[in-house]
PDB file of C-alpha atoms and ligand atoms in Angstrom:
ATOM      1  CA  MET A 133       0.084   0.454   0.251  1.00  0.00           C
ATOM      2  CA  THR A 134       0.736   3.109  -0.934  1.00  0.00           C
ATOM      3  CA  THR A 135       0.094   6.477   1.205  1.00  0.00           C
ATOM      4  CA  CYS A 136       0.283   9.862  -1.243  1.00  0.00           C
ATOM      5  CA  SER A 137      -0.341  13.482   0.955  1.00  0.00           C
ATOM      6  CA  ALA A 138      -0.966  16.833  -0.848  1.00  0.00           C
ATOM      7  CA  PRO A 139      -2.359  20.470   0.353  1.00  0.00           C
ATOM      8  CA  GLY A 140      -4.513  22.272  -0.393  1.00  0.00           C
ATOM      9  CA  LYS A 141      -3.817  26.405  -1.085  1.00  0.00           C
ATOM     10  CA  ILE A 142      -4.229  30.589  -0.995  1.00  0.00           C
ATOM     11  CA  TYR A 143      -4.329  33.220  -3.287  1.00  0.00           C
ATOM     12  CA  LEU A 144      -1.880  35.901  -1.843  1.00  0.00           C
ATOM     13  CA  PHE A 145      -3.107  37.557  -5.366  1.00  0.00           C
ATOM     14  CA  GLY A 146      -4.357  37.399  -8.625  1.00  0.00           C
ATOM     15  CA  GLU A 147      -7.938  35.102  -8.357  1.00  0.00           C
ATOM     16  CA  HIS A 148      -9.760  35.905 -10.592  1.00  0.00           C
ATOM     17  CA  ALA A 149      -7.433  38.066 -13.149  1.00  0.00           C
ATOM     18  CA  VAL A 150      -5.252  34.625 -13.140  1.00  0.00           C
ATOM     19  CA  VAL A 151      -7.999  33.135 -15.817  1.00  0.00           C
ATOM     20  CA  TYR A 152      -6.963  35.857 -18.610  1.00  0.00           C
ATOM     21  CA  GLY A 153      -3.424  35.601 -18.408  1.00  0.00           C
ATOM     22  CA  GLU A 154      -2.425  37.954 -15.403  1.00  0.00           C
ATOM     23  CA  SER A 155      -0.453  36.881 -12.711  1.00  0.00           C
ATOM     24  CA  ALA A 156      -1.461  35.640  -9.887  1.00  0.00           C
ATOM     25  CA  LEU A 157       0.606  34.511  -6.574  1.00  0.00           C
ATOM     26  CA  ALA A 158      -0.817  31.331  -4.926  1.00  0.00           C
ATOM     27  CA  CYS A 159       1.250  29.460  -1.582  1.00  0.00           C
ATOM     28  CA  ALA A 160       0.438  25.430  -0.444  1.00  0.00           C
ATOM     29  CA  VAL A 161      -1.672  25.734   3.120  1.00  0.00           C
ATOM     30  CA  GLU A 162      -0.443  22.737   5.683  1.00  0.00           C
ATOM     31  CA  LEU A 163      -4.392  21.616   5.408  1.00  0.00           C
ATOM     32  CA  ARG A 164      -3.792  17.585   3.438  1.00  0.00           C
ATOM     33  CA  THR A 165      -5.858  15.335   1.610  1.00  0.00           C
ATOM     34  CA  HIS A 166      -4.384  11.439   2.567  1.00  0.00           C
ATOM     35  CA  VAL A 167      -5.073   9.008   0.352  1.00  0.00           C
ATOM     36  CA  SER A 168      -3.573   5.690  -0.245  1.00  0.00           C
ATOM     37  CA  ALA A 169      -3.629   3.556  -2.573  1.00  0.00           C
ATOM     38  CA  LYS A 170      -3.349  -0.396  -2.990  1.00  0.00           C
ATOM     39  CA  LYS A 171      -3.507  -3.138  -5.219  1.00  0.00           C
ATOM     40  CA  SER A 172      -6.828  -5.312  -4.603  1.00  0.00           C
ATOM     41  CA  ASP A 173      -8.908  -7.059  -7.514  1.00  0.00           C
ATOM     42  CA  SER A 174     -10.863  -4.132  -8.102  1.00  0.00           C
ATOM     43  CA  VAL A 175     -11.765  -0.822  -8.726  1.00  0.00           C
ATOM     44  CA  LYS A 176     -12.986   0.202  -4.880  1.00  0.00           C
ATOM     45  CA  ILE A 177     -12.984   4.050  -3.561  1.00  0.00           C
ATOM     46  CA  THR A 178     -13.703   4.928   0.172  1.00  0.00           C
ATOM     47  CA  SER A 179     -13.797   8.474   1.693  1.00  0.00           C
ATOM     48  CA  LYS A 180     -16.580  10.048   4.127  1.00  0.00           C
ATOM     49  CA  ILE A 181     -19.252   9.882   2.014  1.00  0.00           C
ATOM     50  CA  GLY A 182     -19.413   5.779   1.667  1.00  0.00           C
ATOM     51  CA  THR A 183     -17.437   3.316  -0.716  1.00  0.00           C
ATOM     52  CA  THR A 184     -17.693   2.901  -4.735  1.00  0.00           C
ATOM     53  CA  GLY A 185     -17.041   1.381  -7.719  1.00  0.00           C
ATOM     54  CA  LEU A 186     -15.373   3.810 -10.152  1.00  0.00           C
ATOM     55  CA  ASN A 187     -18.503   6.685  -9.745  1.00  0.00           C
ATOM     56  CA  PHE A 188     -18.075   9.631 -11.230  1.00  0.00           C
ATOM     57  CA  ARG A 189     -20.925  11.113  -9.796  1.00  0.00           C
ATOM     58  CA  LYS A 190     -19.807  10.536  -6.297  1.00  0.00           C
ATOM     59  CA  HIS A 191     -15.972  10.553  -6.875  1.00  0.00           C
ATOM     60  CA  ALA A 192     -15.430  12.369  -9.984  1.00  0.00           C
ATOM     61  CA  TYR A 193     -11.746  13.041  -9.450  1.00  0.00           C
ATOM     62  CA  VAL A 194     -10.622   9.660  -7.425  1.00  0.00           C
ATOM     63  CA  SER A 195     -12.232   8.111 -10.749  1.00  0.00           C
ATOM     64  CA  SER A 196     -10.733  10.509 -13.361  1.00  0.00           C
ATOM     65  CA  ALA A 197      -7.458   9.880 -11.783  1.00  0.00           C
ATOM     66  CA  ILE A 198      -7.924   6.274 -11.800  1.00  0.00           C
ATOM     67  CA  ILE A 199      -9.255   6.015 -15.082  1.00  0.00           C
ATOM     68  CA  LYS A 200      -6.240   8.450 -16.502  1.00  0.00           C
ATOM     69  CA  LEU A 201      -3.867   5.362 -14.795  1.00  0.00           C
ATOM     70  CA  GLY A 202      -5.164   3.332 -16.924  1.00  0.00           C
ATOM     71  CA  VAL A 203      -5.415   0.976 -14.028  1.00  0.00           C
ATOM     72  CA  LYS A 204      -8.767  -1.573 -13.415  1.00  0.00           C
ATOM     73  CA  ASP A 205      -7.606  -3.545  -9.541  1.00  0.00           C
ATOM     74  CA  VAL A 206      -7.124  -0.640  -7.383  1.00  0.00           C
ATOM     75  CA  ALA A 207      -8.666  -0.190  -3.737  1.00  0.00           C
ATOM     76  CA  VAL A 208      -8.490   3.661  -2.683  1.00  0.00           C
ATOM     77  CA  LYS A 209      -8.767   5.037   0.818  1.00  0.00           C
ATOM     78  CA  ILE A 210      -9.163   9.027   1.382  1.00  0.00           C
ATOM     79  CA  THR A 211      -9.385  11.374   4.117  1.00  0.00           C
ATOM     80  CA  SER A 212      -8.820  15.278   3.889  1.00  0.00           C
ATOM     81  CA  ASP A 213      -8.416  18.273   6.667  1.00  0.00           C
ATOM     82  CA  ILE A 214      -9.598  20.473   3.589  1.00  0.00           C
ATOM     83  CA  PRO A 215     -13.208  21.557   3.498  1.00  0.00           C
ATOM     84  CA  ILE A 216     -14.630  20.748   0.389  1.00  0.00           C
ATOM     85  CA  GLY A 217     -16.083  23.392  -2.381  1.00  0.00           C
ATOM     86  CA  SER A 218     -14.822  26.068  -0.640  1.00  0.00           C
ATOM     87  CA  GLY A 219     -11.986  27.393  -2.604  1.00  0.00           C
ATOM     88  CA  LEU A 220      -8.798  25.214  -0.700  1.00  0.00           C
ATOM     89  CA  GLY A 221      -7.704  23.610  -3.808  1.00  0.00           C
ATOM     90  CA  SER A 222      -9.373  20.261  -2.383  1.00  0.00           C
ATOM     91  CA  SER A 223     -10.267  18.561  -5.855  1.00  0.00           C
ATOM     92  CA  ALA A 224      -6.639  19.482  -6.900  1.00  0.00           C
ATOM     93  CA  ALA A 225      -5.371  17.859  -3.369  1.00  0.00           C
ATOM     94  CA  VAL A 226      -7.686  14.526  -3.878  1.00  0.00           C
ATOM     95  CA  THR A 227      -6.893  14.484  -7.969  1.00  0.00           C
ATOM     96  CA  VAL A 228      -2.793  15.280  -6.985  1.00  0.00           C
ATOM     97  CA  ALA A 229      -2.430  13.017  -4.061  1.00  0.00           C
ATOM     98  CA  THR A 230      -4.231   9.919  -5.833  1.00  0.00           C
ATOM     99  CA  LEU A 231      -2.425  10.455  -9.046  1.00  0.00           C
ATOM    100  CA  SER A 232       0.295  10.376  -7.067  1.00  0.00           C
ATOM    101  CA  ALA A 233      -0.518   6.857  -4.728  1.00  0.00           C
ATOM    102  CA  ILE A 234      -1.052   4.908  -8.089  1.00  0.00           C
ATOM    103  CA  ASN A 235       1.651   6.411  -9.902  1.00  0.00           C
ATOM    104  CA  ASP A 236       3.996   5.164  -6.647  1.00  0.00           C
ATOM    105  CA  GLU A 237       1.989   1.872  -5.878  1.00  0.00           C
ATOM    106  CA  TYR A 238       2.280   0.627 -10.015  1.00  0.00           C
ATOM    107  CA  SER A 239       5.875   1.918 -10.222  1.00  0.00           C
ATOM    108  CA  PHE A 240       4.529   3.827 -12.805  1.00  0.00           C
ATOM    109  CA  GLY A 241       7.796   6.548 -12.930  1.00  0.00           C
ATOM    110  CA  PHE A 242       5.588   9.988 -14.031  1.00  0.00           C
ATOM    111  CA  GLY A 243       7.239  12.656 -12.156  1.00  0.00           C
ATOM    112  CA  LYS A 244       5.838  15.897 -10.799  1.00  0.00           C
ATOM    113  CA  GLU A 245       5.302  17.277 -13.724  1.00  0.00           C
ATOM    114  CA  ASP A 246       2.797  15.052 -15.234  1.00  0.00           C
ATOM    115  CA  ILE A 247       1.397  15.204 -11.819  1.00  0.00           C
ATOM    116  CA  ALA A 248       0.726  18.023 -12.258  1.00  0.00           C
ATOM    117  CA  ARG A 249      -0.082  18.233 -15.782  1.00  0.00           C
ATOM    118  CA  MET A 250      -2.442  14.986 -15.701  1.00  0.00           C
ATOM    119  CA  GLY A 251      -4.420  16.701 -12.816  1.00  0.00           C
ATOM    120  CA  HIS A 252      -5.262  20.019 -13.940  1.00  0.00           C
ATOM    121  CA  GLU A 253      -6.142  18.163 -17.819  1.00  0.00           C
ATOM    122  CA  ILE A 254      -8.476  15.672 -14.955  1.00  0.00           C
ATOM    123  CA  GLU A 255      -9.464  19.179 -13.571  1.00  0.00           C
ATOM    124  CA  LEU A 256     -10.580  20.324 -17.008  1.00  0.00           C
ATOM    125  CA  ASP A 257     -12.458  17.484 -17.814  1.00  0.00           C
ATOM    126  CA  ILE A 258     -14.483  17.684 -14.248  1.00  0.00           C
ATOM    127  CA  GLN A 259     -14.677  21.545 -14.347  1.00  0.00           C
ATOM    128  CA  GLY A 260     -14.503  23.018 -18.100  1.00  0.00           C
ATOM    129  CA  ALA A 261     -12.878  25.426 -17.468  1.00  0.00           C
ATOM    130  CA  ALA A 262      -9.476  25.579 -13.892  1.00  0.00           C
ATOM    131  CA  SER A 263      -6.699  27.601 -14.466  1.00  0.00           C
ATOM    132  CA  GLN A 264      -3.449  25.204 -13.209  1.00  0.00           C
ATOM    133  CA  THR A 265      -2.741  26.850 -10.398  1.00  0.00           C
ATOM    134  CA  ASP A 266      -4.795  24.552  -7.926  1.00  0.00           C
ATOM    135  CA  THR A 267      -2.822  21.558  -9.446  1.00  0.00           C
ATOM    136  CA  PHE A 268       0.385  22.673 -10.020  1.00  0.00           C
ATOM    137  CA  VAL A 269       0.746  24.554  -6.158  1.00  0.00           C
ATOM    138  CA  SER A 270      -0.300  21.088  -4.654  1.00  0.00           C
ATOM    139  CA  THR A 271       2.150  18.902  -6.667  1.00  0.00           C
ATOM    140  CA  MET A 272       5.106  21.630  -5.792  1.00  0.00           C
ATOM    141  CA  GLY A 273       4.031  23.506  -2.678  1.00  0.00           C
ATOM    142  CA  GLY A 274       5.279  26.667  -1.941  1.00  0.00           C
ATOM    143  CA  VAL A 275       4.779  30.230  -3.612  1.00  0.00           C
ATOM    144  CA  VAL A 276       4.065  29.761  -7.208  1.00  0.00           C
ATOM    145  CA  GLU A 277       3.966  32.611  -9.243  1.00  0.00           C
ATOM    146  CA  ILE A 278       1.019  31.873 -12.467  1.00  0.00           C
ATOM    147  CA  PRO A 279       1.709  31.773 -15.024  1.00  0.00           C
ATOM    148  CA  SER A 280       5.645  31.646 -15.344  1.00  0.00           C
ATOM    149  CA  ARG A 281       5.225  28.892 -12.074  1.00  0.00           C
ATOM    150  CA  THR A 282       7.855  30.319 -10.546  1.00  0.00           C
ATOM    151  CA  LEU A 283       8.653  29.023  -7.377  1.00  0.00           C
ATOM    152  CA  MET A 284       9.239  31.184  -4.275  1.00  0.00           C
ATOM    153  CA  GLN A 285      10.407  30.291  -0.575  1.00  0.00           C
ATOM    154  CA  PRO A 286       6.638  30.839   1.460  1.00  0.00           C
ATOM    155  CA  PRO A 287       5.909  33.079   3.930  1.00  0.00           C
ATOM    156  CA  ASP A 288       7.349  32.647   7.413  1.00  0.00           C
ATOM    157  CA  CYS A 289       4.184  34.074   9.347  1.00  0.00           C
ATOM    158  CA  GLY A 290       1.206  32.910  10.271  1.00  0.00           C
ATOM    159  CA  ILE A 291      -2.059  32.350   8.539  1.00  0.00           C
ATOM    160  CA  VAL A 292      -6.134  31.869   9.339  1.00  0.00           C
ATOM    161  CA  ILE A 293      -8.342  30.830   7.169  1.00  0.00           C
ATOM    162  CA  GLY A 294     -11.869  31.752   7.645  1.00  0.00           C
ATOM    163  CA  ASN A 295     -14.244  29.530   5.956  1.00  0.00           C
ATOM    164  CA  THR A 296     -18.269  31.538   5.549  1.00  0.00           C
ATOM    165  CA  ARG A 297     -19.205  27.407   5.515  1.00  0.00           C
ATOM    166  CA  LYS A 298     -21.485  29.156   2.339  1.00  0.00           C
ATOM    167  CA  GLY A 299     -19.815  26.714  -0.136  1.00  0.00           C
ATOM    168  CA  THR A 300     -17.697  27.959  -3.774  1.00  0.00           C
ATOM    169  CA  LYS A 301     -18.232  24.337  -5.832  1.00  0.00           C
ATOM    170  CA  SER A 302     -17.226  23.947  -8.706  1.00  0.00           C
ATOM    171  CA  LYS A 303     -20.604  24.931 -10.632  1.00  0.00           C
ATOM    172  CA  LYS A 304     -20.453  28.593  -8.762  1.00  0.00           C
ATOM    173  CA  THR A 305     -16.904  29.050  -9.630  1.00  0.00           C
ATOM    174  CA  ALA A 306     -17.978  28.403 -13.369  1.00  0.00           C
ATOM    175  CA  LYS A 307     -20.519  30.613 -12.441  1.00  0.00           C
ATOM    176  CA  LEU A 308     -19.370  33.754 -10.914  1.00  0.00           C
ATOM    177  CA  VAL A 309     -15.702  33.722 -13.110  1.00  0.00           C
ATOM    178  CA  LYS A 310     -19.140  33.921 -16.140  1.00  0.00           C
ATOM    179  CA  GLN A 311     -20.412  36.478 -13.653  1.00  0.00           C
ATOM    180  CA  VAL A 312     -16.986  39.156 -13.999  1.00  0.00           C
ATOM    181  CA  ALA A 313     -16.825  37.495 -17.566  1.00  0.00           C
ATOM    182  CA  ALA A 314     -20.525  39.436 -18.329  1.00  0.00           C
ATOM    183  CA  LEU A 315     -19.149  42.336 -16.838  1.00  0.00           C
ATOM    184  CA  LYS A 316     -15.804  42.763 -18.065  1.00  0.00           C
ATOM    185  CA  GLU A 317     -17.956  42.671 -21.526  1.00  0.00           C
ATOM    186  CA  GLU A 318     -20.693  44.875 -20.561  1.00  0.00           C
ATOM    187  CA  TYR A 319     -17.711  47.632 -19.442  1.00  0.00           C
ATOM    188  CA  PRO A 320     -14.258  46.646 -20.566  1.00  0.00           C
ATOM    189  CA  GLU A 321     -13.148  50.259 -20.224  1.00  0.00           C
ATOM    190  CA  ILE A 322     -14.040  49.914 -16.369  1.00  0.00           C
ATOM    191  CA  ILE A 323     -13.374  46.180 -15.873  1.00  0.00           C
ATOM    192  CA  ASP A 324     -10.129  45.915 -17.482  1.00  0.00           C
ATOM    193  CA  PRO A 325      -8.027  48.033 -16.240  1.00  0.00           C
ATOM    194  CA  ILE A 326      -9.095  46.229 -12.778  1.00  0.00           C
ATOM    195  CA  ILE A 327      -7.987  42.841 -14.162  1.00  0.00           C
ATOM    196  CA  LYS A 328      -4.887  44.250 -15.006  1.00  0.00           C
ATOM    197  CA  THR A 329      -4.292  45.967 -11.926  1.00  0.00           C
ATOM    198  CA  ILE A 330      -5.292  42.847  -9.614  1.00  0.00           C
ATOM    199  CA  GLY A 331      -2.272  41.500 -11.825  1.00  0.00           C
ATOM    200  CA  SER A 332      -0.187  43.700 -11.463  1.00  0.00           C
ATOM    201  CA  PHE A 333       0.568  43.177  -6.911  1.00  0.00           C
ATOM    202  CA  THR A 334       2.617  39.797  -8.177  1.00  0.00           C
ATOM    203  CA  GLN A 335       5.360  41.342  -9.045  1.00  0.00           C
ATOM    204  CA  LYS A 336       5.223  44.161  -5.716  1.00  0.00           C
ATOM    205  CA  GLY A 337       4.349  40.981  -3.675  1.00  0.00           C
ATOM    206  CA  ARG A 338       7.479  38.451  -5.177  1.00  0.00           C
ATOM    207  CA  ILE A 339       9.863  41.099  -3.202  1.00  0.00           C
ATOM    208  CA  LEU A 340       7.959  41.905  -0.246  1.00  0.00           C
ATOM    209  CA  LEU A 341       7.888  38.413   0.286  1.00  0.00           C
ATOM    210  CA  SER A 342      11.282  37.576  -0.387  1.00  0.00           C
ATOM    211  CA  GLU A 343      11.846  41.278   1.606  1.00  0.00           C
ATOM    212  CA  LYS A 344       9.710  39.281   4.764  1.00  0.00           C
ATOM    213  CA  ASP A 345       7.553  42.301   5.083  1.00  0.00           C
ATOM    214  CA  TYR A 346       4.372  41.487   5.446  1.00  0.00           C
ATOM    215  CA  ASN A 347       2.882  44.812   6.771  1.00  0.00           C
ATOM    216  CA  SER A 348       3.436  46.064   3.091  1.00  0.00           C
ATOM    217  CA  LEU A 349       2.132  42.559   1.643  1.00  0.00           C
ATOM    218  CA  GLY A 350      -0.857  43.329   3.961  1.00  0.00           C
ATOM    219  CA  ARG A 351      -1.924  46.292   2.701  1.00  0.00           C
ATOM    220  CA  LEU A 352      -1.696  44.815  -0.863  1.00  0.00           C
ATOM    221  CA  MET A 353      -3.852  42.095   0.214  1.00  0.00           C
ATOM    222  CA  ASN A 354      -6.904  44.597   1.094  1.00  0.00           C
ATOM    223  CA  VAL A 355      -6.573  46.323  -1.967  1.00  0.00           C
ATOM    224  CA  ASN A 356      -6.841  43.349  -3.762  1.00  0.00           C
ATOM    225  CA  HIS A 357      -9.213  42.019  -1.665  1.00  0.00           C
ATOM    226  CA  GLY A 358     -11.066  45.716  -2.436  1.00  0.00           C
ATOM    227  CA  LEU A 359     -11.379  45.023  -6.526  1.00  0.00           C
ATOM    228  CA  LEU A 360     -12.122  40.858  -6.014  1.00  0.00           C
ATOM    229  CA  ASP A 361     -15.355  43.557  -4.789  1.00  0.00           C
ATOM    230  CA  ALA A 362     -15.693  45.646  -7.137  1.00  0.00           C
ATOM    231  CA  LEU A 363     -16.113  42.584  -9.481  1.00  0.00           C
ATOM    232  CA  GLY A 364     -18.999  41.421  -7.688  1.00  0.00           C
ATOM    233  CA  VAL A 365     -17.755  38.536  -6.457  1.00  0.00           C
ATOM    234  CA  GLY A 366     -17.219  39.775  -2.473  1.00  0.00           C
ATOM    235  CA  THR A 367     -20.643  38.447   0.192  1.00  0.00           C
ATOM    236  CA  THR A 368     -21.196  39.900   2.956  1.00  0.00           C
ATOM    237  CA  GLU A 369     -20.285  37.299   5.172  1.00  0.00           C
ATOM    238  CA  LEU A 370     -16.389  37.414   3.900  1.00  0.00           C
ATOM    239  CA  SER A 371     -16.403  40.649   3.995  1.00  0.00           C
ATOM    240  CA  ALA A 372     -17.837  40.346   7.417  1.00  0.00           C
ATOM    241  CA  LEU A 373     -14.229  38.213   8.238  1.00  0.00           C
ATOM    242  CA  VAL A 374     -12.393  39.891   6.161  1.00  0.00           C
ATOM    243  CA  TYR A 375     -13.332  43.390   8.225  1.00  0.00           C
ATOM    244  CA  ALA A 376     -12.663  40.760  11.244  1.00  0.00           C
ATOM    245  CA  ALA A 377      -9.631  39.691  11.120  1.00  0.00           C
ATOM    246  CA  ARG A 378      -8.931  43.197  10.183  1.00  0.00           C
ATOM    247  CA  ASP A 379      -9.321  44.694  13.607  1.00  0.00           C
ATOM    248  CA  ALA A 380      -8.223  42.395  15.461  1.00  0.00           C
ATOM    249  CA  GLY A 381      -5.252  43.289  14.223  1.00  0.00           C
ATOM    250  CA  ALA A 382      -3.892  40.966  11.122  1.00  0.00           C
ATOM    251  CA  PHE A 383      -1.373  42.585   8.297  1.00  0.00           C
ATOM    252  CA  GLY A 384      -4.531  41.725   5.744  1.00  0.00           C
ATOM    253  CA  ALA A 385      -7.026  39.781   4.952  1.00  0.00           C
ATOM    254  CA  LYS A 386      -9.098  38.763   1.357  1.00  0.00           C
ATOM    255  CA  ILE A 387     -10.888  36.080  -0.164  1.00  0.00           C
ATOM    256  CA  THR A 388      -9.273  33.122  -1.417  1.00  0.00           C
ATOM    257  CA  GLY A 389     -10.019  31.950  -4.783  1.00  0.00           C
ATOM    258  CA  ALA A 390     -13.770  32.361  -6.273  1.00  0.00           C
ATOM    259  CA  GLY A 391     -16.208  34.150  -3.573  1.00  0.00           C
ATOM    260  CA  GLY A 392     -19.084  34.274  -3.416  1.00  0.00           C
ATOM    261  CA  GLY A 393     -18.745  32.186  -0.211  1.00  0.00           C
ATOM    262  CA  GLY A 394     -15.978  29.788   0.469  1.00  0.00           C
ATOM    263  CA  CYS A 395     -13.281  31.241   2.605  1.00  0.00           C
ATOM    264  CA  MET A 396     -10.851  34.572   3.183  1.00  0.00           C
ATOM    265  CA  PHE A 397      -7.110  34.316   4.914  1.00  0.00           C
ATOM    266  CA  ALA A 398      -5.780  37.039   6.820  1.00  0.00           C
ATOM    267  CA  LEU A 399      -1.523  37.479   7.323  1.00  0.00           C
ATOM    268  CA  THR A 400      -0.563  37.772  11.463  1.00  0.00           C
ATOM    269  CA  ASP A 401       1.920  37.451  13.198  1.00  0.00           C
ATOM    270  CA  SER A 402      -1.241  37.106  16.263  1.00  0.00           C
ATOM    271  CA  PRO A 403      -2.991  33.229  14.814  1.00  0.00           C
ATOM    272  CA  LYS A 404      -5.443  32.740  17.785  1.00  0.00           C
ATOM    273  CA  LYS A 405      -6.645  36.681  18.453  1.00  0.00           C
ATOM    274  CA  THR A 406      -7.440  36.501  13.917  1.00  0.00           C
ATOM    275  CA  ALA A 407      -9.472  33.405  14.744  1.00  0.00           C
ATOM    276  CA  SER A 408     -11.330  34.386  18.085  1.00  0.00           C
ATOM    277  CA  ALA A 409     -12.678  37.763  15.719  1.00  0.00           C
ATOM    278  CA  ILE A 410     -13.064  35.410  12.545  1.00  0.00           C
ATOM    279  CA  LYS A 411     -15.378  33.083  14.879  1.00  0.00           C
ATOM    280  CA  ALA A 412     -17.390  36.128  17.070  1.00  0.00           C
ATOM    281  CA  ALA A 413     -17.892  37.151  13.243  1.00  0.00           C
ATOM    282  CA  GLY A 414     -19.691  33.968  12.951  1.00  0.00           C
ATOM    283  CA  GLY A 415     -16.457  32.064  10.842  1.00  0.00           C
ATOM    284  CA  GLU A 416     -15.297  28.819  10.745  1.00  0.00           C
ATOM    285  CA  ALA A 417     -11.359  30.050  11.908  1.00  0.00           C
ATOM    286  CA  ILE A 418      -8.846  27.335  10.440  1.00  0.00           C
ATOM    287  CA  ILE A 419      -5.060  28.572  12.314  1.00  0.00           C
ATOM    288  CA  THR A 420      -2.419  26.538   9.672  1.00  0.00           C
ATOM    289  CA  GLU A 421       0.915  26.940   7.721  1.00  0.00           C
ATOM    290  CA  PHE A 422       2.280  27.922   5.077  1.00  0.00           C
ATOM    291  CA  THR A 423       4.528  24.959   3.544  1.00  0.00           C
ATOM    292  CA  LYS A 424       6.836  24.318   1.220  1.00  0.00           C
ATOM    293  CA  GLU A 425       5.681  20.774   1.100  1.00  0.00           C
ATOM    294  CA  GLY A 426       3.483  19.729  -2.670  1.00  0.00           C
ATOM    295  CA  VAL A 427       2.922  16.283  -2.789  1.00  0.00           C
ATOM    296  CA  LEU A 428       4.056  14.013  -0.143  1.00  0.00           C
ATOM    297  CA  LYS A 429       4.820  10.329   0.057  1.00  0.00           C
ATOM    298  CA  GLU A 430       4.070   9.355   3.871  1.00  0.00           C
TER     299      GLU A 430
HETATM  300  C1  LIG B 538     -10.631  30.222  -8.197  1.00  0.00           C
HETATM  301  O1  LIG B 538     -10.065  29.417  -7.510  1.00  0.00           O
HETATM  302  C2  LIG B 538      -9.730  30.849  -9.110  1.00  0.00           C
HETATM  303  C3  LIG B 538      -9.990  31.477 -10.546  1.00  0.00           C
HETATM  304  O2  LIG B 538      -9.155  32.391 -10.185  1.00  0.00           O
HETATM  305  C4  LIG B 538     -10.648  30.543 -11.058  1.00  0.00           C
HETATM  306  C5  LIG B 538      -9.333  29.711 -11.675  1.00  0.00           C
HETATM  307  O3  LIG B 538      -8.645  30.385 -11.744  1.00  0.00           O
HETATM  308  O4  LIG B 538      -9.663  28.935 -11.926  1.00  0.00           O
HETATM  309  C6  LIG B 538     -11.728  32.210 -10.020  1.00  0.00           C
END
């Protein structure tokens, strides 16, 4: 039996703009999906929703990974710390961990680039549209600049994720991406510069990250959040958590992912205080860490 784990991720900057070829900075976080794969006499997939064979309704990503690698006789078990469909890359993590566990169990010899590429193909198949961000970050870990795929060291300050518990399921992500596209089409002269500005945070963000200037990084996160709000992907609940975290002294706080619900995160040097503020504002607070580790054999 082989067990692999793959991390979730947050966007420091650039979601939505990345859809239009602008730059984004995403970072892996130490919330992991563990997948074990064992040669067996048939396909068996077990998760907290039950045990199935190949099943594209209940276990779409795992079933697709099994088909992708052409195996017919594997038992797969999944456990995960990543809230599902909340903008933290849960589907990428389960896909990457499944591909890696089967790859090792069957000694197929695929490298990390292959795993990231196959993972992205699977997300595209299932979701219709997906950037390479989630699958690449989950495979490689650390901070990744998209689309250049430059890898950087993660911040060494604290991070608290705030979950509104209103999911951003992949279908909803597609809807939000379309909603932004419609706004852009209607008001190109107003929305195009906003998208460009969101793309421009990455270059400055990389410098601030290398200087460990978390105060300035946080201030720019706040500006990025405001622009995501301007694109119409904010919600009352997300803003409540973002402002609670800032009022509690976080360096900065913003939506991560598609918005419309799902999660925000705060960069902070006092995670407990930030987490209490997020809880008091009605969110689920998850104190975690940035990580340089992508997919791992356990
Ligand atoms: C969704 O997590 C982030 C978006 O930029 C879409 C994508 O990059 O695939 C909205």
